[in-house]
PDB file of N, CA and C in Angstrom:
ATOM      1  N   UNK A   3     -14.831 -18.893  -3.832  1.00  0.00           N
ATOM      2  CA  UNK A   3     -13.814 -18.516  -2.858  1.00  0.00           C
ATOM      3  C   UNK A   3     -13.839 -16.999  -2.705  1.00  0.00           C
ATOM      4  N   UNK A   4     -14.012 -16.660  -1.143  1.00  0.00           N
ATOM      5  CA  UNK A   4     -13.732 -15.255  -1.063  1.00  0.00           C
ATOM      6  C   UNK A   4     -13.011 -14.616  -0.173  1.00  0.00           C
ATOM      7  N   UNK A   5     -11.785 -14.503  -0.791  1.00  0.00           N
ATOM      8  CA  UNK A   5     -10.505 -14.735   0.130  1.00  0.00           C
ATOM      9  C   UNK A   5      -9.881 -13.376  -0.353  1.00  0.00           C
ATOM     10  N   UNK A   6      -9.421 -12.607   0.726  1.00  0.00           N
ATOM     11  CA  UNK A   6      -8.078 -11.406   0.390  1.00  0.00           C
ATOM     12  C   UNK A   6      -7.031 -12.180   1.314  1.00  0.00           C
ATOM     13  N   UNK A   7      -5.982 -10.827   1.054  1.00  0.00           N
ATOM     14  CA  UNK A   7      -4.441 -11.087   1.181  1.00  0.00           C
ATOM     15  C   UNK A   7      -4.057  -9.808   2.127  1.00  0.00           C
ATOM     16  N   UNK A   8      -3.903 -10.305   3.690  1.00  0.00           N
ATOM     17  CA  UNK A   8      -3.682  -8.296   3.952  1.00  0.00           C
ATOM     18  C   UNK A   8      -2.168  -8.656   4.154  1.00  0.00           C
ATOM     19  N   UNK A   9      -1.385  -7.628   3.373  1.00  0.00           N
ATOM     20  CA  UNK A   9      -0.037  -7.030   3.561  1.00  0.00           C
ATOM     21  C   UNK A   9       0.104  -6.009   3.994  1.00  0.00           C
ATOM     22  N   UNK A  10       1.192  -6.327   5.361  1.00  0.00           N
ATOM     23  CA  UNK A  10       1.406  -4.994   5.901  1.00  0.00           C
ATOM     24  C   UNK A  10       3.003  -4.777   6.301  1.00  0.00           C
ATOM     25  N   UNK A  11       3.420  -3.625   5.970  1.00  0.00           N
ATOM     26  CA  UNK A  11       4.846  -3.355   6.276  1.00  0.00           C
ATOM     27  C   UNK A  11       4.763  -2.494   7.911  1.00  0.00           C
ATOM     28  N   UNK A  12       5.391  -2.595   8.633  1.00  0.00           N
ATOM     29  CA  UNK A  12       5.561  -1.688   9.720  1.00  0.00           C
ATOM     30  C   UNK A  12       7.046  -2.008  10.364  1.00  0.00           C
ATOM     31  N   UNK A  13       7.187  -0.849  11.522  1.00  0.00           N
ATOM     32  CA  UNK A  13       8.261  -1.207  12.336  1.00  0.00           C
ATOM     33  C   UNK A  13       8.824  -2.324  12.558  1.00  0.00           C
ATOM     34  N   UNK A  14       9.770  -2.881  12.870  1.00  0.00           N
ATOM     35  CA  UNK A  14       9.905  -4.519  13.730  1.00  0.00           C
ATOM     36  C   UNK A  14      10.225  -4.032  14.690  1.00  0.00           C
ATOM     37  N   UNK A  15      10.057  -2.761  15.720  1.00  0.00           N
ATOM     38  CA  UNK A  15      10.111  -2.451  16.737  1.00  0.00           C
ATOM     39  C   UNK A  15       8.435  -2.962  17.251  1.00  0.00           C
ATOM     40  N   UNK A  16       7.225  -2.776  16.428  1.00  0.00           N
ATOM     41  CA  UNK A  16       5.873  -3.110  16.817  1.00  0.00           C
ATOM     42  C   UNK A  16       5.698  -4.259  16.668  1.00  0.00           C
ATOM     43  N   UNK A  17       6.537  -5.394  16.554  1.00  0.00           N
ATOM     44  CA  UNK A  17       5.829  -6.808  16.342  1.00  0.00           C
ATOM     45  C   UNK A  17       5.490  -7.150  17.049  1.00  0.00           C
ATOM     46  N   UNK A  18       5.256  -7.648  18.562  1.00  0.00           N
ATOM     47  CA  UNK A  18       5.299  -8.096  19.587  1.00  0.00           C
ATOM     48  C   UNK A  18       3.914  -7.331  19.512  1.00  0.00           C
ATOM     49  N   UNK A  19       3.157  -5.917  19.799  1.00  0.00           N
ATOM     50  CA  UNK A  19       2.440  -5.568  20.054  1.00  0.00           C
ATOM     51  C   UNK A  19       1.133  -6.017  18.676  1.00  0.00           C
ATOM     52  N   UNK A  20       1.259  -6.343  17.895  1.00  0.00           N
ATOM     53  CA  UNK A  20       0.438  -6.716  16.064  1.00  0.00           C
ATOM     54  C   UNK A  20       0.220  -7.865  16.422  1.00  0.00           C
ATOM     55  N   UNK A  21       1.587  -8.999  16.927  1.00  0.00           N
ATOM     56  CA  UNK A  21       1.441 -10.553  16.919  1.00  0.00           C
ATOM     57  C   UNK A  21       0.504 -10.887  18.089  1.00  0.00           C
ATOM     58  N   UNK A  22       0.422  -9.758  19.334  1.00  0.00           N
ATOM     59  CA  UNK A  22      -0.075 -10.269  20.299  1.00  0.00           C
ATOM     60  C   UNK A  22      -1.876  -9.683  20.181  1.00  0.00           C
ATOM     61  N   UNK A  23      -1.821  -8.128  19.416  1.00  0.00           N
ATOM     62  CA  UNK A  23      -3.155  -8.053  18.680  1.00  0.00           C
ATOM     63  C   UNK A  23      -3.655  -8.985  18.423  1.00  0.00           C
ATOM     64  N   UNK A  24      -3.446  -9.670  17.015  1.00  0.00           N
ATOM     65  CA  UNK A  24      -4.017 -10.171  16.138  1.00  0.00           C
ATOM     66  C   UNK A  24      -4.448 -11.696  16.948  1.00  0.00           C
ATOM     67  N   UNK A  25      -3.422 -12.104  18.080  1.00  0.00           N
ATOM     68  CA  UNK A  25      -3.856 -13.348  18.428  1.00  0.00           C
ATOM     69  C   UNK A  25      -5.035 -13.755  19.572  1.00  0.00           C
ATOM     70  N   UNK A  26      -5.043 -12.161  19.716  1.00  0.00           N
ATOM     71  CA  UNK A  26      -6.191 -12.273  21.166  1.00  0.00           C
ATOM     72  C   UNK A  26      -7.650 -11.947  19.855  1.00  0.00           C
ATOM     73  N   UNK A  27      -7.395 -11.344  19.214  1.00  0.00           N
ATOM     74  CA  UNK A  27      -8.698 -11.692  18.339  1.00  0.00           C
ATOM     75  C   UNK A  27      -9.122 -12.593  17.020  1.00  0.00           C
ATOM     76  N   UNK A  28      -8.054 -13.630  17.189  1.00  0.00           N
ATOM     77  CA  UNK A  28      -8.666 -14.781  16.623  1.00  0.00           C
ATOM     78  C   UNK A  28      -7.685 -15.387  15.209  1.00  0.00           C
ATOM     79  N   UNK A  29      -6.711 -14.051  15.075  1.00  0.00           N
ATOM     80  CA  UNK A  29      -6.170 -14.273  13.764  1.00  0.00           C
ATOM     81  C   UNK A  29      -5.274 -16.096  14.511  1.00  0.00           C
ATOM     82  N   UNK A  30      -5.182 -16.930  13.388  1.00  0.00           N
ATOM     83  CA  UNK A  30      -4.621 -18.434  13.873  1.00  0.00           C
ATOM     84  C   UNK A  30      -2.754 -18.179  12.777  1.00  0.00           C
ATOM     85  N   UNK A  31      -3.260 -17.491  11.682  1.00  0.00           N
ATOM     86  CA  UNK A  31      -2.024 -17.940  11.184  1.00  0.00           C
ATOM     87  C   UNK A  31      -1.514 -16.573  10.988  1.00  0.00           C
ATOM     88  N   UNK A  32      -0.159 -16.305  10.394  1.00  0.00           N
ATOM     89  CA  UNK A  32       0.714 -15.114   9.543  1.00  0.00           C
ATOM     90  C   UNK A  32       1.860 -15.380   9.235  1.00  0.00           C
ATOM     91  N   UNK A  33       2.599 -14.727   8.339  1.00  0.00           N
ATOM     92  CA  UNK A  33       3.583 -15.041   7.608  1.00  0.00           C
ATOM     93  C   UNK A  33       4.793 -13.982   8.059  1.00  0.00           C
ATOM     94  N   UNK A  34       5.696 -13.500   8.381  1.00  0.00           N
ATOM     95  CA  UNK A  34       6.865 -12.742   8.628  1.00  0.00           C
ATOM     96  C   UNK A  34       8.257 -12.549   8.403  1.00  0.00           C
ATOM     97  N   UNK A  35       8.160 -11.722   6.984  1.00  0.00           N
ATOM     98  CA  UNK A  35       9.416 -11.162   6.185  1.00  0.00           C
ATOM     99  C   UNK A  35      10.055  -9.937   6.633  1.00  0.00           C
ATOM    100  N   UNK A  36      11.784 -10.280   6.933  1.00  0.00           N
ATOM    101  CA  UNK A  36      11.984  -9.052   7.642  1.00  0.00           C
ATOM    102  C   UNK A  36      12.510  -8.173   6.217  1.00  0.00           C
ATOM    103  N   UNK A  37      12.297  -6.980   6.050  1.00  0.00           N
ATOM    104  CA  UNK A  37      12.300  -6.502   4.638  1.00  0.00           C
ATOM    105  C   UNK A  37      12.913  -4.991   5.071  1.00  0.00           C
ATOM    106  N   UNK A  38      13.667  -3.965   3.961  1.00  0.00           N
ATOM    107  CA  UNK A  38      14.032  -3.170   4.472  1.00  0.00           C
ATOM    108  C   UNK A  38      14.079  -2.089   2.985  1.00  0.00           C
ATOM    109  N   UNK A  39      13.730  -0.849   3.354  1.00  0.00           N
ATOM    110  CA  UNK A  39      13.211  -0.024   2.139  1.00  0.00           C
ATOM    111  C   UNK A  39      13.315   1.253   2.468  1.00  0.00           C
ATOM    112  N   UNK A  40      12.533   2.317   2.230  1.00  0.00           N
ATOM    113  CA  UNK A  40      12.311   3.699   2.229  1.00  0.00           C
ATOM    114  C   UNK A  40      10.972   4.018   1.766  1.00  0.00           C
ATOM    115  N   UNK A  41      10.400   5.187   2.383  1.00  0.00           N
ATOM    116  CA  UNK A  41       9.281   5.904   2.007  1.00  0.00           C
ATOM    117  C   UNK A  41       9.795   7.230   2.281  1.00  0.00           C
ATOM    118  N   UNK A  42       8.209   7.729   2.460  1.00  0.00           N
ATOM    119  CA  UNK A  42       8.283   9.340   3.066  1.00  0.00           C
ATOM    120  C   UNK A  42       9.346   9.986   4.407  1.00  0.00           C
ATOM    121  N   UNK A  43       9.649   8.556   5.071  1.00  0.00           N
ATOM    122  CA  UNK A  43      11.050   8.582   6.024  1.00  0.00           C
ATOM    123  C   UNK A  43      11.977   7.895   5.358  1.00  0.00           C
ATOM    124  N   UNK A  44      13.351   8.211   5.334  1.00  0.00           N
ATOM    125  CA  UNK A  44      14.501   7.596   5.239  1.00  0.00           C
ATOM    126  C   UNK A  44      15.876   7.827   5.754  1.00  0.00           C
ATOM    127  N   UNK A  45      16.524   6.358   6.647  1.00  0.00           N
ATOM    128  CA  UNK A  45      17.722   6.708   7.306  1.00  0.00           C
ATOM    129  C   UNK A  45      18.492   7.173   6.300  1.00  0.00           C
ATOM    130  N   UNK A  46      18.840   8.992   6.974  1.00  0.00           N
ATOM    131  CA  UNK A  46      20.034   9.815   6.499  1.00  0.00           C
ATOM    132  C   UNK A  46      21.569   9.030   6.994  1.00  0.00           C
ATOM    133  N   UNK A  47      21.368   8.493   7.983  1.00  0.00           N
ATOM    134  CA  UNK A  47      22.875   8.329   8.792  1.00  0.00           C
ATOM    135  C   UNK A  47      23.196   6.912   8.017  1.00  0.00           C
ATOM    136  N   UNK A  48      22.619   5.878   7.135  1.00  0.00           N
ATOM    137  CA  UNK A  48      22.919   5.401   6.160  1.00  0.00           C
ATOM    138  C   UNK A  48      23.253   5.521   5.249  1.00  0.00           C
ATOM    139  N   UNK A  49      24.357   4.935   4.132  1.00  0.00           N
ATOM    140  CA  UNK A  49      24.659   4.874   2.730  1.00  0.00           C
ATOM    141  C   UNK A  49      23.420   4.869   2.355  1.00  0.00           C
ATOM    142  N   UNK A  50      22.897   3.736   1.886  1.00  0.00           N
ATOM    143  CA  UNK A  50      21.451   3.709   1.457  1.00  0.00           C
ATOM    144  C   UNK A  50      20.040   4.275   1.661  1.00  0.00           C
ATOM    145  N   UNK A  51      20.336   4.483   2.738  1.00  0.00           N
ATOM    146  CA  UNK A  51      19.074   5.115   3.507  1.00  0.00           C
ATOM    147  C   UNK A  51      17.652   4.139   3.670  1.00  0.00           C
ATOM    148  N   UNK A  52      17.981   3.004   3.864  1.00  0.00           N
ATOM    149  CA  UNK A  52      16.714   2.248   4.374  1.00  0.00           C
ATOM    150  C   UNK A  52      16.803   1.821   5.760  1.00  0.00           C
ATOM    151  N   UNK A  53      15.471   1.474   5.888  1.00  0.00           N
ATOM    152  CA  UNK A  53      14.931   1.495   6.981  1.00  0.00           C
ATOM    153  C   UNK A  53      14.401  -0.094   7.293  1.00  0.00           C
ATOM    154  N   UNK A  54      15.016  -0.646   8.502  1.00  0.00           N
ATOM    155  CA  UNK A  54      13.995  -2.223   8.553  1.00  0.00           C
ATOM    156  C   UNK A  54      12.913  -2.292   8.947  1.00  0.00           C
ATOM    157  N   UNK A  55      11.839  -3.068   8.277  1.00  0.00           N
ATOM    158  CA  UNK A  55      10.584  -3.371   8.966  1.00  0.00           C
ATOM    159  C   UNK A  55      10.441  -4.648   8.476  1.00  0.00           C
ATOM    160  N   UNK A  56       9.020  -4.902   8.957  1.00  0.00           N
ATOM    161  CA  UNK A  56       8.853  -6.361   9.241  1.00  0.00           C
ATOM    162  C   UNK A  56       7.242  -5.985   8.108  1.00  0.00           C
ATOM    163  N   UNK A  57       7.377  -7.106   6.983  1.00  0.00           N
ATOM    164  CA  UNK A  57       6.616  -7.496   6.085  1.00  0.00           C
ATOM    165  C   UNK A  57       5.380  -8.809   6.648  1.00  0.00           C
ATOM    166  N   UNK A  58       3.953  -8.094   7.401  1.00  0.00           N
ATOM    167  CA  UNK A  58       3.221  -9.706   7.505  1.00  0.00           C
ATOM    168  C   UNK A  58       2.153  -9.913   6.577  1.00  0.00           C
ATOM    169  N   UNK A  59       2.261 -11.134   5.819  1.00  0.00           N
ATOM    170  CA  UNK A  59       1.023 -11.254   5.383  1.00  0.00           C
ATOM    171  C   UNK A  59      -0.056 -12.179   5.606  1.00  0.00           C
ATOM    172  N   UNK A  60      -1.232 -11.843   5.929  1.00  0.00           N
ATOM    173  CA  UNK A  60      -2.569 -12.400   6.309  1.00  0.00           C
ATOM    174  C   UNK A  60      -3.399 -12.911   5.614  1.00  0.00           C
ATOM    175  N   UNK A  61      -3.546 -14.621   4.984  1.00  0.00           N
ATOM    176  CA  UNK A  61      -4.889 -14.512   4.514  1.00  0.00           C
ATOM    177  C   UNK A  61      -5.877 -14.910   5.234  1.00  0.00           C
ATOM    178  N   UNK A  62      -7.011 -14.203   4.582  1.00  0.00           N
ATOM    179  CA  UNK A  62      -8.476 -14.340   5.265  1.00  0.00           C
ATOM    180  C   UNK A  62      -9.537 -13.863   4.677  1.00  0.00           C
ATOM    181  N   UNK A  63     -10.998 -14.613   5.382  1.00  0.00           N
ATOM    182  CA  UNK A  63     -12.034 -14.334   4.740  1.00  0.00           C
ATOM    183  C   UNK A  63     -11.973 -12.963   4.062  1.00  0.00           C
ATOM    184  N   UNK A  64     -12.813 -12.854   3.096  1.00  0.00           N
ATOM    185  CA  UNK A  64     -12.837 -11.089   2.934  1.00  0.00           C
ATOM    186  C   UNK A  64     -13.760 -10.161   3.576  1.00  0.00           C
ATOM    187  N   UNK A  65     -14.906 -10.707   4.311  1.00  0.00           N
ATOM    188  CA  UNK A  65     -15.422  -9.782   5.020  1.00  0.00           C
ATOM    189  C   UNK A  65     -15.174  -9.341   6.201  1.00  0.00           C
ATOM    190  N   UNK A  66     -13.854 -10.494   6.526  1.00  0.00           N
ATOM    191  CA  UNK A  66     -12.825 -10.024   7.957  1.00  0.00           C
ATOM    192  C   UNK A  66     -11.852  -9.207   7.643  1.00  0.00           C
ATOM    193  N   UNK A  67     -11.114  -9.075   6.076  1.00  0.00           N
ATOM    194  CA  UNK A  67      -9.856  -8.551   5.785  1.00  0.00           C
ATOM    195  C   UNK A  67      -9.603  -7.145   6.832  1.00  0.00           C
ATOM    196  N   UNK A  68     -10.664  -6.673   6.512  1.00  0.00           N
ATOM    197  CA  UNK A  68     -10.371  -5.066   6.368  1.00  0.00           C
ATOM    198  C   UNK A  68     -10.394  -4.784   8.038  1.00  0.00           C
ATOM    199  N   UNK A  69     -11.210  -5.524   8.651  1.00  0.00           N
ATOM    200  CA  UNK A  69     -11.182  -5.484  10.871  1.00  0.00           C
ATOM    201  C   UNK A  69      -9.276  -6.135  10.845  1.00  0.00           C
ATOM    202  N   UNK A  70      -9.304  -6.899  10.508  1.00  0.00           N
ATOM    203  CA  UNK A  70      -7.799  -7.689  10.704  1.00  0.00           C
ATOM    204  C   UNK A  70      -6.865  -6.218  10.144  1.00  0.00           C
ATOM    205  N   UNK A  71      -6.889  -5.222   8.979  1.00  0.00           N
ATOM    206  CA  UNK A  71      -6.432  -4.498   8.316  1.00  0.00           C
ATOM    207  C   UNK A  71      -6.322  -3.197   9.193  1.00  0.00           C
ATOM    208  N   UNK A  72      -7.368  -3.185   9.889  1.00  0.00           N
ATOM    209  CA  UNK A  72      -7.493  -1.903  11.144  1.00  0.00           C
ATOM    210  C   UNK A  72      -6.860  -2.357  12.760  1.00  0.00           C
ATOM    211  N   UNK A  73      -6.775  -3.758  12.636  1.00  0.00           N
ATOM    212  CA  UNK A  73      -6.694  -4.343  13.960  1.00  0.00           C
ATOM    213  C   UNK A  73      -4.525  -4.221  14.186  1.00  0.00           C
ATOM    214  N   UNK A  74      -4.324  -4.609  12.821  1.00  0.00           N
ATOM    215  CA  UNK A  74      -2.358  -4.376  12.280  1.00  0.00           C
ATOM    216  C   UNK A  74      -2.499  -1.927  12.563  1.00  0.00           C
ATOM    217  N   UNK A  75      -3.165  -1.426  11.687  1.00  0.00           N
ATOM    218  CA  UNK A  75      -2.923  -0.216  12.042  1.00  0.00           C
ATOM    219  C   UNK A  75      -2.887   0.481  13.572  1.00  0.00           C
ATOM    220  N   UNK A  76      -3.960   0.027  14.234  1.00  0.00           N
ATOM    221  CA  UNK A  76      -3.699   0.218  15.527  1.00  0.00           C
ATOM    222  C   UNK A  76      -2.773  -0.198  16.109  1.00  0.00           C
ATOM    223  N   UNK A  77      -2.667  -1.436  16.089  1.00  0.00           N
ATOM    224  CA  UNK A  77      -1.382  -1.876  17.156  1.00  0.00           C
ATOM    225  C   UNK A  77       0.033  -1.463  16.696  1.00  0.00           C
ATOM    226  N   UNK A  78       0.336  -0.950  14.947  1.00  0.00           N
ATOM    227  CA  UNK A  78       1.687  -0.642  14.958  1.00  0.00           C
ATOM    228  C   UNK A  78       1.889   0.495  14.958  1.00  0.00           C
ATOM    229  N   UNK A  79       0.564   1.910  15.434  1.00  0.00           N
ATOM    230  CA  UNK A  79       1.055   2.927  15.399  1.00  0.00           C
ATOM    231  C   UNK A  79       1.728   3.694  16.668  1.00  0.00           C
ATOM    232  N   UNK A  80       2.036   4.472  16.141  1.00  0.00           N
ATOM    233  CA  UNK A  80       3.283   5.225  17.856  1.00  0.00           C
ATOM    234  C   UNK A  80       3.103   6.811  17.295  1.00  0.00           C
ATOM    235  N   UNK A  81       2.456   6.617  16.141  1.00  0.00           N
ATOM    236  CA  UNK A  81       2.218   8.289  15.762  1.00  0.00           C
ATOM    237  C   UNK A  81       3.672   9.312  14.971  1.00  0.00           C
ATOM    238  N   UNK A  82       4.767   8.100  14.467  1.00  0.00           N
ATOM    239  CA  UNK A  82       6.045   8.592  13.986  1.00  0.00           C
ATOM    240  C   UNK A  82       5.869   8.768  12.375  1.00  0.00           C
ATOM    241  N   UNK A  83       6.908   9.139  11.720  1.00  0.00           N
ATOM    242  CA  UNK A  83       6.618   9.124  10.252  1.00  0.00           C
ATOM    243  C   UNK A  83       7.182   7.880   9.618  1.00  0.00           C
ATOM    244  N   UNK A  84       6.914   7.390   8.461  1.00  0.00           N
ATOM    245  CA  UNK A  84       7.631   6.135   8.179  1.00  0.00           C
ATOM    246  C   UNK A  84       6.688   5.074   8.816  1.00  0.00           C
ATOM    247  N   UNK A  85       5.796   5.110   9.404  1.00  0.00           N
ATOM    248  CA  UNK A  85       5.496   3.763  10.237  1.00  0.00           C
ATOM    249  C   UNK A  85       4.721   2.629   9.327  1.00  0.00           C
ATOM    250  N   UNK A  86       4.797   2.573   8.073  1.00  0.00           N
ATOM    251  CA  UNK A  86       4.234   1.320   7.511  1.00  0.00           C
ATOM    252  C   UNK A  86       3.393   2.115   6.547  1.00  0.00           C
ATOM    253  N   UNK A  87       2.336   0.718   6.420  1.00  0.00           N
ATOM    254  CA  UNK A  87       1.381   0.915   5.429  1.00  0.00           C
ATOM    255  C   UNK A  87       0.613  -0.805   5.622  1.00  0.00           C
ATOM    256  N   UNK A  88      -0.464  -0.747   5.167  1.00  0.00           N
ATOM    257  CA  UNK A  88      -1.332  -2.131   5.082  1.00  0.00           C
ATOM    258  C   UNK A  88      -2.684  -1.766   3.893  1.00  0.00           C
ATOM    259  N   UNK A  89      -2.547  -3.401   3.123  1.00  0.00           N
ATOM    260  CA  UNK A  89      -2.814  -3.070   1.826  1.00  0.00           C
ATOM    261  C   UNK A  89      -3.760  -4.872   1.942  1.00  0.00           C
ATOM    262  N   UNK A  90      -4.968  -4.401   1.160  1.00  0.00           N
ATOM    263  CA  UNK A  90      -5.446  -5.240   1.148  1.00  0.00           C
ATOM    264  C   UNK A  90      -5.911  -5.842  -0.638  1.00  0.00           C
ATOM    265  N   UNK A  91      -5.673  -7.399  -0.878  1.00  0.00           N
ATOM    266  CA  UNK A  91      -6.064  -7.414  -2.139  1.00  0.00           C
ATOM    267  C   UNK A  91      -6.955  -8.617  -2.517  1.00  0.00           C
ATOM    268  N   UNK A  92      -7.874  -9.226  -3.284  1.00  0.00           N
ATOM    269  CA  UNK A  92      -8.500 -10.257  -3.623  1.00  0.00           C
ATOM    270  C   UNK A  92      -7.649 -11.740  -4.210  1.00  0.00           C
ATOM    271  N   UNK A  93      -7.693 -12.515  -3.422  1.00  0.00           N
ATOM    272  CA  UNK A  93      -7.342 -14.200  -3.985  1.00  0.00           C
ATOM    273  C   UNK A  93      -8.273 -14.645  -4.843  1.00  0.00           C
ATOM    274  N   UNK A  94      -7.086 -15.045  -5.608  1.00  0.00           N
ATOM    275  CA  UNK A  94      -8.205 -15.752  -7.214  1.00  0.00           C
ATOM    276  C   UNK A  94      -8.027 -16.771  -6.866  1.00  0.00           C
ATOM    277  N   UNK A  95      -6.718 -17.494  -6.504  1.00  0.00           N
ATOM    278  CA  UNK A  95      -7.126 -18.987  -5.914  1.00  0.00           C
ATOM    279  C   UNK A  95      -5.745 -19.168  -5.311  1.00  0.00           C
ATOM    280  N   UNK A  96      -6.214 -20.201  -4.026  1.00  0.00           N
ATOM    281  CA  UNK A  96      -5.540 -20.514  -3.321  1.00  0.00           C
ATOM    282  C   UNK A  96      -5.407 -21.984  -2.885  1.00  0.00           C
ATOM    283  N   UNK A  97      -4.038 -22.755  -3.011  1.00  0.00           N
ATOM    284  CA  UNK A  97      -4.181 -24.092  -2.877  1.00  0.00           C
ATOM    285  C   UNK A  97      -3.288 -24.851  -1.956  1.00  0.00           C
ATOM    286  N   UNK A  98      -3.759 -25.306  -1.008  1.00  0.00           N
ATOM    287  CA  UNK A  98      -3.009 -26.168   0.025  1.00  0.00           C
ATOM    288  C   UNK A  98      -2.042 -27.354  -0.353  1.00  0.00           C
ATOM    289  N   UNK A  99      -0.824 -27.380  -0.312  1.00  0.00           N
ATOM    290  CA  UNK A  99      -0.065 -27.874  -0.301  1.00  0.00           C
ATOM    291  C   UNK A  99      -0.556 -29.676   0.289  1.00  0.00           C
ATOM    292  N   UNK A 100      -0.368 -29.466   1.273  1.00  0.00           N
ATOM    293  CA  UNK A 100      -0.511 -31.075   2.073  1.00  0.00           C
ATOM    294  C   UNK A 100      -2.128 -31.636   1.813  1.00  0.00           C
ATOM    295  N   UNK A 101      -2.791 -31.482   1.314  1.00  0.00           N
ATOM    296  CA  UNK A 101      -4.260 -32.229   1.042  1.00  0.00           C
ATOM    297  C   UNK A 101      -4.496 -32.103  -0.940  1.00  0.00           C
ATOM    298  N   UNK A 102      -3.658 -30.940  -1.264  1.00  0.00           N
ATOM    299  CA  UNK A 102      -3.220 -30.398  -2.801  1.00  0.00           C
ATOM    300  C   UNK A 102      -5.567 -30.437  -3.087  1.00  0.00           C
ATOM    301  N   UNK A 103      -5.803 -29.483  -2.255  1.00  0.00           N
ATOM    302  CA  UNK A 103      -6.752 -28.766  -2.368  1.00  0.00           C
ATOM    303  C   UNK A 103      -7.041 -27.463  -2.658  1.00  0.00           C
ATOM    304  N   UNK A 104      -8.295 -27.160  -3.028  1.00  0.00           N
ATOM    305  CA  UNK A 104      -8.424 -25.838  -3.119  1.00  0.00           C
ATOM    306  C   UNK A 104      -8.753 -25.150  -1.625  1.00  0.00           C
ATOM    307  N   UNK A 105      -8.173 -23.726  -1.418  1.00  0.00           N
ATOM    308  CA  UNK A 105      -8.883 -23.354   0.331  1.00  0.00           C
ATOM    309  C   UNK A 105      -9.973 -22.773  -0.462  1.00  0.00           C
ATOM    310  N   UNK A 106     -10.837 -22.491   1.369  1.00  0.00           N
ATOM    311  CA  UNK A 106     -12.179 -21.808   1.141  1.00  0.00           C
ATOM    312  C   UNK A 106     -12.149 -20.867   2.074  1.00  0.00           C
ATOM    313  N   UNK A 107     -12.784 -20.171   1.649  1.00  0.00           N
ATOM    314  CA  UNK A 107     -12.724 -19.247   3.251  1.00  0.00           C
ATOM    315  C   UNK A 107     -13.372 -19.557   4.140  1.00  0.00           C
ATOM    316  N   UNK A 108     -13.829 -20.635   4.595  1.00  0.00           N
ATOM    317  CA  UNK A 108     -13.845 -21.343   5.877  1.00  0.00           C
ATOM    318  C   UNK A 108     -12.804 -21.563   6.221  1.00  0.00           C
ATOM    319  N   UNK A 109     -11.833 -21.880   5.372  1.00  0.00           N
ATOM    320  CA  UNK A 109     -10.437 -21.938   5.918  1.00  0.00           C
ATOM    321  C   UNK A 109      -9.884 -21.673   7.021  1.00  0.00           C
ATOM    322  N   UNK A 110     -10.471 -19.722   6.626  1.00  0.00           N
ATOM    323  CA  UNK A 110     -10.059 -18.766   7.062  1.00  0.00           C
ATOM    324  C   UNK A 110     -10.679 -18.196   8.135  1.00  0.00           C
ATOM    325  N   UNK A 111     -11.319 -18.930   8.892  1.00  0.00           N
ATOM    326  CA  UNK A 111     -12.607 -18.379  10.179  1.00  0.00           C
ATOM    327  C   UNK A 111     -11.740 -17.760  11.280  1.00  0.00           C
ATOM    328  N   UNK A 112     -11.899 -16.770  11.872  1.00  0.00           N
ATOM    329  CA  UNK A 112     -11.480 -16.404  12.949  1.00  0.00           C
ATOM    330  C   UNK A 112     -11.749 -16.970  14.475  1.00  0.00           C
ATOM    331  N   UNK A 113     -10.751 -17.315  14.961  1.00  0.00           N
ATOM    332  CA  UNK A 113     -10.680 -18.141  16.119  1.00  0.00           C
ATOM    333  C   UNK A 113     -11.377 -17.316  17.696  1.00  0.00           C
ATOM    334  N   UNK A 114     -12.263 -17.314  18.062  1.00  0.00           N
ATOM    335  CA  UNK A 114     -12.632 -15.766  18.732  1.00  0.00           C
ATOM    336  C   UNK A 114     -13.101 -16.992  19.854  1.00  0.00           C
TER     337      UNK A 114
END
């Protein structure tokens, strides 16, 4: 199996522009946690000072990870501070629920 995991935090002002990326080049599935934190930006005009964004994560082949990993940076940038981050990591194993199989990264083929 040769499978990564791309996680990416960005705006939830850019979703619409990532979801509609990723689907014109093939990505079929993603996952979407709305999550809320701080980095190198943080709301002052808050108690807390966090900020919402939208958490997606991608699995897929690994020799696609990193195009899918550039394909999320482009579409969520606007050139502001704070705008995310995308992180890519290796699956040791991954197992389907409804067949209670192992995936493969055929699984994971891009729909093009």
């Amino acid at each position: 199996m040769d499978i990564n995991k791309v996680t990416a935090i960005f705006d939830e002002f850019r979703l619409k522009e990532v979801e509609e990326t990723l689907i014109r080049h093939g990505v079929k599935g993603f996952t979407l946690h709305p999550v809320r934190g701080r980095g190198y930006y943080f709301d002052s005009f808050n108690e807390n000072h966090l900020i919402k964004h939208i958490q997606m994560e991608i699995y897929a082949k690994a020799e696609q990870a990193r195009e899918i990993a550039q394909l999320i940076v482009d579409a969520a940038h606007v050139n502001a501070d704070s705008e995310g981050l995308v992180c890519i990591v290796p699956v040791n194993n991954l197992l389907w629920i409804h067949d209670k199989r192992s995936a493969t990264d055929n699984d994971f083929q891009l729909h093009r």
